[in-house]
PDB file of C-alpha atoms in Angstrom:
ATOM      1  CA  MET A   1      -2.391   8.068  17.939  1.00 62.00           C
ATOM      2  CA  THR A   2      -1.576  11.643  18.734  1.00 77.00           C
ATOM      3  CA  PRO A   3      -3.554  14.603  17.389  1.00 76.00           C
ATOM      4  CA  GLY A   4      -0.531  15.785  15.391  1.00 76.00           C
ATOM      5  CA  ARG A   5      -0.042  12.389  13.797  1.00 66.00           C
ATOM      6  CA  ASP A   6      -3.757  12.055  13.057  1.00 64.00           C
ATOM      7  CA  ARG A   7      -3.743  15.453  11.360  1.00 70.00           C
ATOM      8  CA  TYR A   8      -0.636  14.566   9.346  1.00 62.00           C
ATOM      9  CA  LEU A   9      -2.155  11.285   8.172  1.00 62.00           C
ATOM     10  CA  ALA A  10      -5.453  12.952   7.267  1.00 67.00           C
ATOM     11  CA  GLU A  11      -3.636  15.586   5.201  1.00 72.00           C
ATOM     12  CA  ARG A  12      -1.498  12.942   3.549  1.00 69.00           C
ATOM     13  CA  VAL A  13      -4.568  10.954   2.491  1.00 70.00           C
ATOM     14  CA  GLN A  14      -6.446  14.039   1.314  1.00 73.00           C
ATOM     15  CA  THR A  15      -3.567  15.237  -0.854  1.00 70.00           C
ATOM     16  CA  ALA A  16      -2.494  11.855  -2.248  1.00 75.00           C
ATOM     17  CA  SER A  17      -3.037  10.878  -5.850  1.00 88.00           C
ATOM     18  CA  PRO A  18      -5.189   7.795  -6.542  1.00 85.00           C
ATOM     19  CA  GLU A  19      -1.986   5.857  -7.250  1.00 88.00           C
ATOM     20  CA  GLN A  20      -0.475   6.928  -3.937  1.00 88.00           C
ATOM     21  CA  LEU A  21      -3.673   5.947  -2.116  1.00 91.00           C
ATOM     22  CA  ILE A  22      -3.465   2.420  -3.554  1.00 92.00           C
ATOM     23  CA  LYS A  23       0.167   2.227  -2.421  1.00 93.00           C
ATOM     24  CA  MET A  24      -0.826   3.422   1.048  1.00 93.00           C
ATOM     25  CA  LEU A  25      -3.555   0.771   1.229  1.00 95.00           C
ATOM     26  CA  LEU A  26      -1.150  -1.967   0.161  1.00 96.00           C
ATOM     27  CA  ASP A  27       1.454  -0.792   2.692  1.00 95.00           C
ATOM     28  CA  ARG A  28      -1.136  -0.766   5.462  1.00 97.00           C
ATOM     29  CA  ALA A  29      -2.500  -4.177   4.496  1.00 97.00           C
ATOM     30  CA  VAL A  30       0.952  -5.740   4.716  1.00 97.00           C
ATOM     31  CA  ALA A  31       1.602  -4.044   8.070  1.00 97.00           C
ATOM     32  CA  GLU A  32      -1.718  -5.300   9.459  1.00 98.00           C
ATOM     33  CA  LEU A  33      -0.981  -8.791   8.161  1.00 98.00           C
ATOM     34  CA  GLU A  34       2.424  -8.850   9.838  1.00 97.00           C
ATOM     35  CA  GLN A  35       0.778  -7.862  13.127  1.00 98.00           C
ATOM     36  CA  ALA A  36      -1.903 -10.520  12.691  1.00 97.00           C
ATOM     37  CA  LYS A  37       0.647 -13.185  11.802  1.00 97.00           C
ATOM     38  CA  GLY A  38       2.695 -12.385  14.886  1.00 97.00           C
ATOM     39  CA  GLY A  39      -0.367 -12.623  17.069  1.00 97.00           C
ATOM     40  CA  LEU A  40      -1.478 -15.927  15.587  1.00 96.00           C
ATOM     41  CA  GLN A  41       2.004 -17.412  15.882  1.00 96.00           C
ATOM     42  CA  ALA A  42       2.043 -16.388  19.555  1.00 96.00           C
ATOM     43  CA  GLY A  43      -1.337 -18.034  20.077  1.00 95.00           C
ATOM     44  CA  ASP A  44      -3.111 -14.687  20.555  1.00 96.00           C
ATOM     45  CA  ARG A  45      -6.109 -15.041  18.231  1.00 95.00           C
ATOM     46  CA  LEU A  46      -7.986 -12.319  20.084  1.00 96.00           C
ATOM     47  CA  GLY A  47      -5.120  -9.874  19.572  1.00 96.00           C
ATOM     48  CA  ALA A  48      -4.737 -10.864  15.919  1.00 97.00           C
ATOM     49  CA  SER A  49      -8.426 -10.445  15.161  1.00 97.00           C
ATOM     50  CA  PRO A  50      -8.558  -6.638  14.719  1.00 98.00           C
ATOM     51  CA  HIS A  51      -5.543  -6.774  12.404  1.00 98.00           C
ATOM     52  CA  LEU A  52      -7.168  -9.503  10.330  1.00 97.00           C
ATOM     53  CA  ARG A  53     -10.381  -7.478  10.107  1.00 97.00           C
ATOM     54  CA  ARG A  54      -8.529  -4.351   9.011  1.00 98.00           C
ATOM     55  CA  ALA A  55      -6.588  -6.342   6.404  1.00 98.00           C
ATOM     56  CA  GLN A  56      -9.856  -7.856   5.137  1.00 97.00           C
ATOM     57  CA  ASP A  57     -11.367  -4.382   4.875  1.00 97.00           C
ATOM     58  CA  ILE A  58      -8.350  -3.080   2.974  1.00 97.00           C
ATOM     59  CA  VAL A  59      -8.349  -6.015   0.559  1.00 97.00           C
ATOM     60  CA  GLY A  60     -12.055  -5.449   0.004  1.00 97.00           C
ATOM     61  CA  GLU A  61     -11.422  -1.776  -0.702  1.00 96.00           C
ATOM     62  CA  LEU A  62      -8.607  -2.594  -3.130  1.00 96.00           C
ATOM     63  CA  ARG A  63     -10.900  -5.021  -4.891  1.00 96.00           C
ATOM     64  CA  SER A  64     -13.745  -2.512  -5.117  1.00 95.00           C
ATOM     65  CA  CYS A  65     -11.427   0.045  -6.750  1.00 91.00           C
ATOM     66  CA  LEU A  66     -10.667  -2.210  -9.705  1.00 93.00           C
ATOM     67  CA  ASP A  67     -12.071  -1.313 -13.104  1.00 92.00           C
ATOM     68  CA  LEU A  68     -12.618  -4.765 -14.571  1.00 92.00           C
ATOM     69  CA  SER A  69     -13.371  -3.276 -17.992  1.00 93.00           C
ATOM     70  CA  ILE A  70      -9.725  -2.347 -18.554  1.00 91.00           C
ATOM     71  CA  GLY A  71      -8.526  -5.866 -19.158  1.00 91.00           C
ATOM     72  CA  GLN A  72      -6.747  -8.914 -17.903  1.00 95.00           C
ATOM     73  CA  LEU A  73      -4.553  -7.200 -15.311  1.00 92.00           C
ATOM     74  CA  ALA A  74      -7.586  -5.939 -13.379  1.00 93.00           C
ATOM     75  CA  THR A  75      -9.250  -9.338 -13.690  1.00 96.00           C
ATOM     76  CA  ASN A  76      -6.129 -11.059 -12.363  1.00 95.00           C
ATOM     77  CA  LEU A  77      -5.919  -8.632  -9.440  1.00 95.00           C
ATOM     78  CA  ASP A  78      -9.593  -9.224  -8.705  1.00 97.00           C
ATOM     79  CA  GLU A  79      -8.926 -12.963  -8.482  1.00 97.00           C
ATOM     80  CA  LEU A  80      -5.854 -12.424  -6.275  1.00 96.00           C
ATOM     81  CA  TYR A  81      -7.743 -10.099  -3.947  1.00 97.00           C
ATOM     82  CA  GLY A  82     -10.664 -12.526  -3.815  1.00 97.00           C
ATOM     83  CA  TYR A  83      -8.350 -15.369  -2.856  1.00 97.00           C
ATOM     84  CA  ALA A  84      -6.585 -13.149  -0.294  1.00 97.00           C
ATOM     85  CA  HIS A  85      -9.885 -12.167   1.283  1.00 97.00           C
ATOM     86  CA  THR A  86     -10.982 -15.814   1.519  1.00 97.00           C
ATOM     87  CA  GLN A  87      -7.681 -16.760   3.154  1.00 97.00           C
ATOM     88  CA  LEU A  88      -8.068 -13.963   5.702  1.00 97.00           C
ATOM     89  CA  VAL A  89     -11.598 -15.042   6.584  1.00 97.00           C
ATOM     90  CA  GLU A  90     -10.352 -18.607   6.995  1.00 97.00           C
ATOM     91  CA  ALA A  91      -7.449 -17.394   9.165  1.00 96.00           C
ATOM     92  CA  SER A  92      -9.953 -15.566  11.356  1.00 95.00           C
ATOM     93  CA  LEU A  93     -11.906 -18.788  11.771  1.00 95.00           C
ATOM     94  CA  ASP A  94      -9.118 -21.323  12.230  1.00 96.00           C
ATOM     95  CA  GLY A  95      -6.244 -19.185  13.555  1.00 95.00           C
ATOM     96  CA  GLU A  96      -3.758 -20.607  11.050  1.00 96.00           C
ATOM     97  CA  SER A  97      -0.891 -18.159  10.550  1.00 96.00           C
ATOM     98  CA  HIS A  98       0.216 -19.846   7.314  1.00 97.00           C
ATOM     99  CA  ARG A  99      -2.904 -18.412   5.639  1.00 97.00           C
ATOM    100  CA  VAL A 100      -1.766 -14.916   6.596  1.00 98.00           C
ATOM    101  CA  SER A 101       1.724 -15.683   5.323  1.00 97.00           C
ATOM    102  CA  ASP A 102       0.190 -16.752   2.010  1.00 97.00           C
ATOM    103  CA  VAL A 103      -1.620 -13.419   1.721  1.00 97.00           C
ATOM    104  CA  VAL A 104       1.561 -11.487   2.539  1.00 97.00           C
ATOM    105  CA  ALA A 105       3.312 -13.484  -0.195  1.00 97.00           C
ATOM    106  CA  ILE A 106       0.595 -12.315  -2.604  1.00 95.00           C
ATOM    107  CA  LEU A 107       0.339  -8.675  -1.579  1.00 96.00           C
ATOM    108  CA  GLU A 108       4.026  -7.808  -1.153  1.00 96.00           C
ATOM    109  CA  PRO A 109       4.889  -8.347  -4.846  1.00 96.00           C
ATOM    110  CA  VAL A 110       1.741  -6.454  -5.868  1.00 95.00           C
ATOM    111  CA  ARG A 111       2.748  -3.587  -3.573  1.00 95.00           C
ATOM    112  CA  ASP A 112       6.322  -3.588  -4.841  1.00 95.00           C
ATOM    113  CA  ALA A 113       5.246  -3.663  -8.494  1.00 93.00           C
ATOM    114  CA  TRP A 114       2.704  -0.905  -7.861  1.00 90.00           C
ATOM    115  CA  SER A 115       5.369   1.219  -6.161  1.00 90.00           C
ATOM    116  CA  GLN A 116       7.742   0.692  -9.052  1.00 91.00           C
ATOM    117  CA  ALA A 117       5.157   1.424 -11.733  1.00 86.00           C
ATOM    118  CA  CYS A 118       3.230   4.288 -10.160  1.00 83.00           C
ATOM    119  CA  CYS A 119       5.033   5.867  -7.279  1.00 73.00           C
ATOM    120  CA  SER A 120       8.723   5.908  -8.179  1.00 65.00           C
ATOM    121  CA  PRO A 121      10.255   9.139  -9.454  1.00 65.00           C
ATOM    122  CA  ALA A 122      10.587   9.238 -13.210  1.00 57.00           C
ATOM    123  CA  PRO A 123      14.126   8.662 -14.477  1.00 59.00           C
ATOM    124  CA  ALA A 124      15.973  11.802 -15.456  1.00 58.00           C
ATOM    125  CA  ALA A 125      15.979  12.575 -19.158  1.00 58.00           C
ATOM    126  CA  GLY A 126      19.400  12.225 -20.565  1.00 54.00           C
TER     127      GLY A 126
END
């Protein structure tokens, strides 16, 4: 990365709301997973490994941010993130890209729903 881009990203993270930070984590997780999946499909497990590790770290961070006392939604997300993390560990061990695809299929709808609920502009009052 370039110093200008690093500075921009640091400022963006520091000024983001908690909701925007979750969206940024979900976006990054999906991007890392796509990179990992491409590497695994090309037979490059070594190249896929850092992307899998970063995705595992992000999923772990998302999971640690959950407040399980707020109800069923948080509990359901905890279970989804737990499953996703397990699949990523397994993908790291066996190199199976379908596991990564399964995690993308889980996280993309979560990311899209989160974006819709928390990060979309409010509709204009009419």
